[in-house]
Coordinates of C-alpha atoms in Angstrom, one line a residue:
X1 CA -138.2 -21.5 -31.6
X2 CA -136.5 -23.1 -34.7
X3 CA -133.8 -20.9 -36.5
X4 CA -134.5 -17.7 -37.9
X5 CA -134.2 -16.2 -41.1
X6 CA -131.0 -13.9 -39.1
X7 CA -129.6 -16.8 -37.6
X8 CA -130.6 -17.2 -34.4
X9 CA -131.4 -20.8 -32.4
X10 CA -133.4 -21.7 -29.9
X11 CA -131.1 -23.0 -26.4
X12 CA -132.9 -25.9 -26.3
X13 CA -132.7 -27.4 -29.8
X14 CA -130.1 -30.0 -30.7
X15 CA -126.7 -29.1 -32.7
X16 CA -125.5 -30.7 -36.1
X17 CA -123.5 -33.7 -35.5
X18 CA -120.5 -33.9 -36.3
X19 CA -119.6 -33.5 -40.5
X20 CA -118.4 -36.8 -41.3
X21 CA -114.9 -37.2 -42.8
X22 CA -115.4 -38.2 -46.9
X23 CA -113.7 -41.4 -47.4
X24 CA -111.5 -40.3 -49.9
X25 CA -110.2 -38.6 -47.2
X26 CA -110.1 -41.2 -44.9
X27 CA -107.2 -43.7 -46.4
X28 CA -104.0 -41.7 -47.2
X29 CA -102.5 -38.2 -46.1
X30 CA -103.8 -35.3 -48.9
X31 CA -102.3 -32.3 -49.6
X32 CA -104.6 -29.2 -49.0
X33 CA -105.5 -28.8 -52.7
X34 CA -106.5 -32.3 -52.9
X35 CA -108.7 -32.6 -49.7
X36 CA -110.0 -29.6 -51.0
X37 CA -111.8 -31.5 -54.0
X38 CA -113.3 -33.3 -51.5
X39 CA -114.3 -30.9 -48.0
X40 CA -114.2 -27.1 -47.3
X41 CA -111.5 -25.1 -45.5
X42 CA -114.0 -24.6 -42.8
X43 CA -114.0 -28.3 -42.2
X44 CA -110.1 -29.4 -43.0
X45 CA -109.1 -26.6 -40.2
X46 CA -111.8 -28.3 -37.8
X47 CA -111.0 -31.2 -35.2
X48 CA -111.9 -33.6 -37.6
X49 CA -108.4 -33.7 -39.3
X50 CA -105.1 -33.6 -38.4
X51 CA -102.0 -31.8 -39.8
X52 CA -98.5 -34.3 -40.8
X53 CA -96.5 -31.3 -41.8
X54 CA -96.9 -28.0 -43.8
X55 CA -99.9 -28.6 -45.9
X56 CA -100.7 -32.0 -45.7
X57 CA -103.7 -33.6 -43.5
X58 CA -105.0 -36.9 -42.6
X59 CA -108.3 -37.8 -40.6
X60 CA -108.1 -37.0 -37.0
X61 CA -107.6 -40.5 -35.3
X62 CA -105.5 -42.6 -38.3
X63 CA -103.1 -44.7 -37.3
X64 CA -99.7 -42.6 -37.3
X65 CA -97.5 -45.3 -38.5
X66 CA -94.1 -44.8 -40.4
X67 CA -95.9 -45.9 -43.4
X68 CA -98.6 -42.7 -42.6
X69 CA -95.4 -40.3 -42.5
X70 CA -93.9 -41.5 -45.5
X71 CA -97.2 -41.2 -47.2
X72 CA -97.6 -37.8 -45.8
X73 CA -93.8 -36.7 -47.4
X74 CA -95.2 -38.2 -50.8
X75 CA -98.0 -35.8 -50.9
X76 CA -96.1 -32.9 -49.9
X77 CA -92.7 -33.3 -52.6
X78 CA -94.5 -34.9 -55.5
X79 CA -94.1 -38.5 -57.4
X80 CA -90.5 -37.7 -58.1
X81 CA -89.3 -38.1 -54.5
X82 CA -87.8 -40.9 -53.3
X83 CA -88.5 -43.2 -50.2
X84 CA -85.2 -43.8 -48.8
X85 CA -83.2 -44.4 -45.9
X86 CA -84.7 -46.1 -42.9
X87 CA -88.1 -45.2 -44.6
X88 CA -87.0 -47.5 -47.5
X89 CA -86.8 -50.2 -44.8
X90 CA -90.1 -49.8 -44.0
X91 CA -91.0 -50.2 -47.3
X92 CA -89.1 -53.4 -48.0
X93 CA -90.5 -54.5 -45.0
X94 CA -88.5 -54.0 -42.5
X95 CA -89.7 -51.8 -39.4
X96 CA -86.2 -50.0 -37.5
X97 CA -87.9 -46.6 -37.6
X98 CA -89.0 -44.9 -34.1
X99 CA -92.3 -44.1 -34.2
X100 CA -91.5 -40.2 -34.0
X101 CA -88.7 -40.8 -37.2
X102 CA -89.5 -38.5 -39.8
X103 CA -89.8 -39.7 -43.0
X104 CA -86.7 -40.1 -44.9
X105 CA -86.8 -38.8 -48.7
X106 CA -83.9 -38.5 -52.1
X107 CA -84.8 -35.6 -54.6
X108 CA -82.9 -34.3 -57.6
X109 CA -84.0 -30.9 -57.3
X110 CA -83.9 -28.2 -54.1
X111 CA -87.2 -27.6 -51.8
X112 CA -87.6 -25.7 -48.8
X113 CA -87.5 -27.9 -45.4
X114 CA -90.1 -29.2 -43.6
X115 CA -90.4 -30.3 -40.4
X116 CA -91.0 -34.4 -40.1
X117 CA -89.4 -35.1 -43.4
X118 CA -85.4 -35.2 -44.1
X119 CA -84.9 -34.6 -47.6
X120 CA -81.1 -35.8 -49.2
X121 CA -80.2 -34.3 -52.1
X122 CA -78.9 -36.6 -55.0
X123 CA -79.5 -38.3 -58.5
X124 CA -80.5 -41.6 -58.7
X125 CA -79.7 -44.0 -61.4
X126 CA -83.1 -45.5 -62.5
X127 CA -81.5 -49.3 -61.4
X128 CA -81.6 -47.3 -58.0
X129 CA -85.1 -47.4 -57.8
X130 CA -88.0 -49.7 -57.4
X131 CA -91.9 -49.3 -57.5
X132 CA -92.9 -50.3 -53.9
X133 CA -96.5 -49.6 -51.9
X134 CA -95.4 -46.3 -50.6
X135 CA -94.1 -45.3 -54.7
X136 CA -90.3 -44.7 -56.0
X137 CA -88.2 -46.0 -53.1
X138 CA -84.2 -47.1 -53.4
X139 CA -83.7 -50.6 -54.4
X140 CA -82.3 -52.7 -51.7
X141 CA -79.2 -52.2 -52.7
X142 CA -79.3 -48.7 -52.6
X143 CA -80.8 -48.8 -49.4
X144 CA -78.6 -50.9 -47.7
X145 CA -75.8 -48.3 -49.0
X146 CA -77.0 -45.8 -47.5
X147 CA -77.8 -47.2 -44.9
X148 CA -74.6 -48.3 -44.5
X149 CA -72.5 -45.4 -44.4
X150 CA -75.3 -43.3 -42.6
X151 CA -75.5 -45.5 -39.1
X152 CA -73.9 -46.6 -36.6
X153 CA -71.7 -49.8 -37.7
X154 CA -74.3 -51.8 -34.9
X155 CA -77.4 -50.1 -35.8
X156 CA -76.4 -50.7 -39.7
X157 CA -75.4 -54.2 -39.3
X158 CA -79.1 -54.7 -37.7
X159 CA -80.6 -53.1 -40.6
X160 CA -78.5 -54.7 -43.3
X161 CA -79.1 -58.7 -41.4
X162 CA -82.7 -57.9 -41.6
X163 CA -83.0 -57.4 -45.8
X164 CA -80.4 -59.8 -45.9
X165 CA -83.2 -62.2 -44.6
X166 CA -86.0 -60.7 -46.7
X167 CA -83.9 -60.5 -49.8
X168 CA -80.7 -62.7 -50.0
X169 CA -79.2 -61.3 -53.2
X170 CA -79.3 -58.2 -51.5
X171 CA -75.6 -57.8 -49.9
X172 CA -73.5 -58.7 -52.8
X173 CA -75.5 -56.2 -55.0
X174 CA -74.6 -54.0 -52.0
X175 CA -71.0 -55.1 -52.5
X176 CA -71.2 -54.6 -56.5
X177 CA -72.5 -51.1 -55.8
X178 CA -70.2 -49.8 -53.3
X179 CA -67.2 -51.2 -55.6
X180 CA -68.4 -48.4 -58.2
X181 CA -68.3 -45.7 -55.2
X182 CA -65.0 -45.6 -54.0
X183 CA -64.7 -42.5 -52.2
X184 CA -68.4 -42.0 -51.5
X185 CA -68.9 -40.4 -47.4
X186 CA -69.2 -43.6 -45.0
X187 CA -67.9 -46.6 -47.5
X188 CA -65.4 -47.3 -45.3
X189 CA -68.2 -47.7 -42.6
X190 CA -70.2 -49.7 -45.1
X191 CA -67.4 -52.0 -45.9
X192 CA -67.3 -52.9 -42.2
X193 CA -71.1 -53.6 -41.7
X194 CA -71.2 -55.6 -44.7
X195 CA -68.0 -57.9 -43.6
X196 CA -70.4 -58.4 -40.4
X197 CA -73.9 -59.1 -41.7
X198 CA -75.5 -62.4 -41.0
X199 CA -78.7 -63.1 -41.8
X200 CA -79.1 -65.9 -39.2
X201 CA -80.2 -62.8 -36.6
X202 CA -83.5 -62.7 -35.7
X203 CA -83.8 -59.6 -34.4
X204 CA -81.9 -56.1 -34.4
X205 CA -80.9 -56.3 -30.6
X206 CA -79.6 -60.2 -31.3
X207 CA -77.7 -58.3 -34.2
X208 CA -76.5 -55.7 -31.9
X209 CA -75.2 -58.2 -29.5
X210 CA -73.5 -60.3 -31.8
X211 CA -71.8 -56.9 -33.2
X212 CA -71.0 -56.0 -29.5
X213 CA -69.1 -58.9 -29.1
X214 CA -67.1 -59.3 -32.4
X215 CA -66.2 -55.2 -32.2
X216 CA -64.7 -56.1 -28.6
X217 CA -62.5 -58.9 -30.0
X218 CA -64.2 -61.9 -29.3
X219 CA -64.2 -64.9 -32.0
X220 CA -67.4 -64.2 -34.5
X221 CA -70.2 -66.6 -32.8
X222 CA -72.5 -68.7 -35.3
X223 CA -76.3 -67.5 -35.2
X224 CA -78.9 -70.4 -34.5
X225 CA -76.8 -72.9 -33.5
X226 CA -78.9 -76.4 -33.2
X227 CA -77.8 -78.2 -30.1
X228 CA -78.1 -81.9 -29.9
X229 CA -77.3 -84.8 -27.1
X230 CA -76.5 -88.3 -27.4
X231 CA -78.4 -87.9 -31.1
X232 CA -81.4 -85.9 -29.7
X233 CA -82.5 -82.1 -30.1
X234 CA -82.0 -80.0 -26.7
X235 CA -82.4 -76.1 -28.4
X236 CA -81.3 -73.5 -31.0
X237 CA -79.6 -71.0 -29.6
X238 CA -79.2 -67.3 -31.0
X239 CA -75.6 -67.3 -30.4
X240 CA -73.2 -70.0 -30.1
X241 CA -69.6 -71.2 -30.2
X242 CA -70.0 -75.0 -30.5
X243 CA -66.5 -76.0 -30.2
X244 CA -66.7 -74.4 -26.4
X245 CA -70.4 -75.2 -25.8
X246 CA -71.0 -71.8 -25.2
X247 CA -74.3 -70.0 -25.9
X248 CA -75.6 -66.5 -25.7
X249 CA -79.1 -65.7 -26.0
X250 CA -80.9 -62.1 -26.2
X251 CA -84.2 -62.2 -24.1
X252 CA -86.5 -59.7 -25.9
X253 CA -89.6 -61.0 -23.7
X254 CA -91.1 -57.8 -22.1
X255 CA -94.1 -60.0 -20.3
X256 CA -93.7 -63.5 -19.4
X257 CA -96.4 -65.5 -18.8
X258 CA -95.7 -68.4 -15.9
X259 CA -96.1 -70.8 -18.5
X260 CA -93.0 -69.3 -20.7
X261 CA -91.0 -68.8 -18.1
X262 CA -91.3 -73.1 -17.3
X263 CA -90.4 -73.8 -20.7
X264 CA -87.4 -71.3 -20.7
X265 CA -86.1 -73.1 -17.4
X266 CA -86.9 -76.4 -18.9
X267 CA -84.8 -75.3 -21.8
X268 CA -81.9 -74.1 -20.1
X269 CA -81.4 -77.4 -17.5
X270 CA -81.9 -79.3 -21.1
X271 CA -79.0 -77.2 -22.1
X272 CA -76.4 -77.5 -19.3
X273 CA -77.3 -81.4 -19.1
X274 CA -76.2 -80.9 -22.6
X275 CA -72.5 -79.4 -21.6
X276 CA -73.1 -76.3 -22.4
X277 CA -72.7 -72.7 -21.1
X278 CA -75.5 -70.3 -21.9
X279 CA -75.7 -66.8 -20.7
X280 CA -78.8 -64.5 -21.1
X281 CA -78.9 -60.9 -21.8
X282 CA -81.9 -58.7 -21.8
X283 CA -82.1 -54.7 -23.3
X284 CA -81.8 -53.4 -19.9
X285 CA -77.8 -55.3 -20.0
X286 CA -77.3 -54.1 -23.1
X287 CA -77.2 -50.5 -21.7
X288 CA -73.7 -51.9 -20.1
X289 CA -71.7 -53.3 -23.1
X290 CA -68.8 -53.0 -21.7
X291 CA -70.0 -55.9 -18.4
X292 CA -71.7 -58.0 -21.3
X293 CA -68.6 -58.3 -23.2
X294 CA -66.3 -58.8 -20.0
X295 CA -69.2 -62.0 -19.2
X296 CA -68.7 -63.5 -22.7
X297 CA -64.9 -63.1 -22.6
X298 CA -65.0 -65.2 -19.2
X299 CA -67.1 -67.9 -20.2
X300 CA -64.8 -68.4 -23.6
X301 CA -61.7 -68.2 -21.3
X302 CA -62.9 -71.0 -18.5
X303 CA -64.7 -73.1 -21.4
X304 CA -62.7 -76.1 -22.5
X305 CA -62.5 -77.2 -25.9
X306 CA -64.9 -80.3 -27.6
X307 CA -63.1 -83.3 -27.0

């Protein structure tokens, strides 16, 4: 019996599908009143969305990215905001945010907290800010400033290597910009990171490392040092002291393949042929600073000098 007149269905007949999501819905995070324009109430409160924080909605099933959450804090505070932080990273291009980070936002003006976003409070000089994919977001400048003075000296010197390699000119605007902020919270901390970035680091642990070492006393090692024999390439290693033939690596592999780990031995025998020292150290050593540092102290201690 088809559906009557009082709403009533026969057991056997087949339900609606499912309501399709309308693709204007489908791309970015919408604030209620906007997806509105677009579905009902009924159908935003259904399974076929999914709710960022207070308000704001994207299609059940979108990729939850960093970019998604700092999309998601743009719809909720309005064009004024400002993408900062670790979320201007990700908008320079540079991914150090967890996957869980909340998004990381400057206003001039009070609003009422919300859960996945941290809000700072402050007024930006317009210099301060750039147009980027995600809107208003610090310059990298700014961003490395605050950055700066807001992590840890190790986790700030990996930021502040990585948009030294995607924008060069960007540490001595840092420089110029903390000279005009004296007294501002965490310069001193900024000073330090800044006095330790190198952009030869290919990756934030390989920072980490190098920052582990120099922050235990060791001499500063050179980053991608080319290693040559008798006029011949042998390797480039992350770490090096050349006048020692010394040479640390980070090992970020998670899943080596037979093949990789052939080539790394290769590399490694073409390396001590070479007269040099290289010690390995994965995430899981890292967890120990205190036995990486003691092995790199060693090795520089028994090493003798380049005749």
């Amino acid at each position: 019996m088809p559906v009557g007149w009082w709403g009533t269905r026969d057991p056997g007949a087949m339900a609606h599908p499912p309501r399709p999501v309308p693709h204007a819905l489908r791309l970015h995070p919408r604030s209620r009143r906007d997806a509105l324009d677009h579905t009902t109430p009924g159908h935003l409160r259904g399974p076929a969305f999914t709710t960022l924080t207070r308000g704001i909605y994207v299609a059940a099933g979108s990729p939850l990215d960093h970019g998604t959450r700092i999309r998601a804090a743009r719809a909720a505070l309005g064009e004024d905001a400002v993408v900062s932080g670790l979320s201007a990273l990700w908008a320079h291009g540079i991914d150090l945010a967890e996957v869980s980070s909340p998004a990381q936002m400057t206003l001039a003006r009070r609003v009422r907290r919300r859960a996945e976003i941290e809000v700072s409070r402050a007024s930006l000089a317009p210099r301060e800010i750039v147009r980027t994919a995600f809107g208003r977001t610090t310059s990298p400048a700014r961003t490395a400033f605050d950055v700066g003075r807001l992590l840890p000296v190790p986790r700030a010197v990996a930021a502040l290597d990585m948009l030294a390699r995607v924008d060069p000119a960007a540490v001595s605007a840092t420089r110029a910009l903390a000279a005009t902020r004296p007294g501002a919270r965490g310069i001193r901390m900024l000073r330090q990171a800044l006095d330790l970035v190198d952009p030869g680091s290919e990756s934030p642990r390989e920072s980490r490392l190098r920052v582990l070492l120099v922050l235990a006393g060791l001499p500063r090692p050179q980053t991608q040092v080319v290693v040559t024999h008798r006029g011949s390439f042998v390797a480039r290693v992350d770490l090096g002291w050349p006048e020692l033939r010394v040479a640390v690596e980070y090992d970020g592999a998670h899943h080596d393949t037979p093949e990789r780990i052939r080539r790394d031995r290769d590399r490694l025998n073409r390396l001590r042929l070479a007269g040099w020292t290289v010690l390995v150290v994965d995430r899981h050593q890292l967890r120990h600073p205190d036995r990486v540092v003691a092995m790199v102290r060693s090795a520089l201690a028994t090493a003798a000098p380049r005749p």
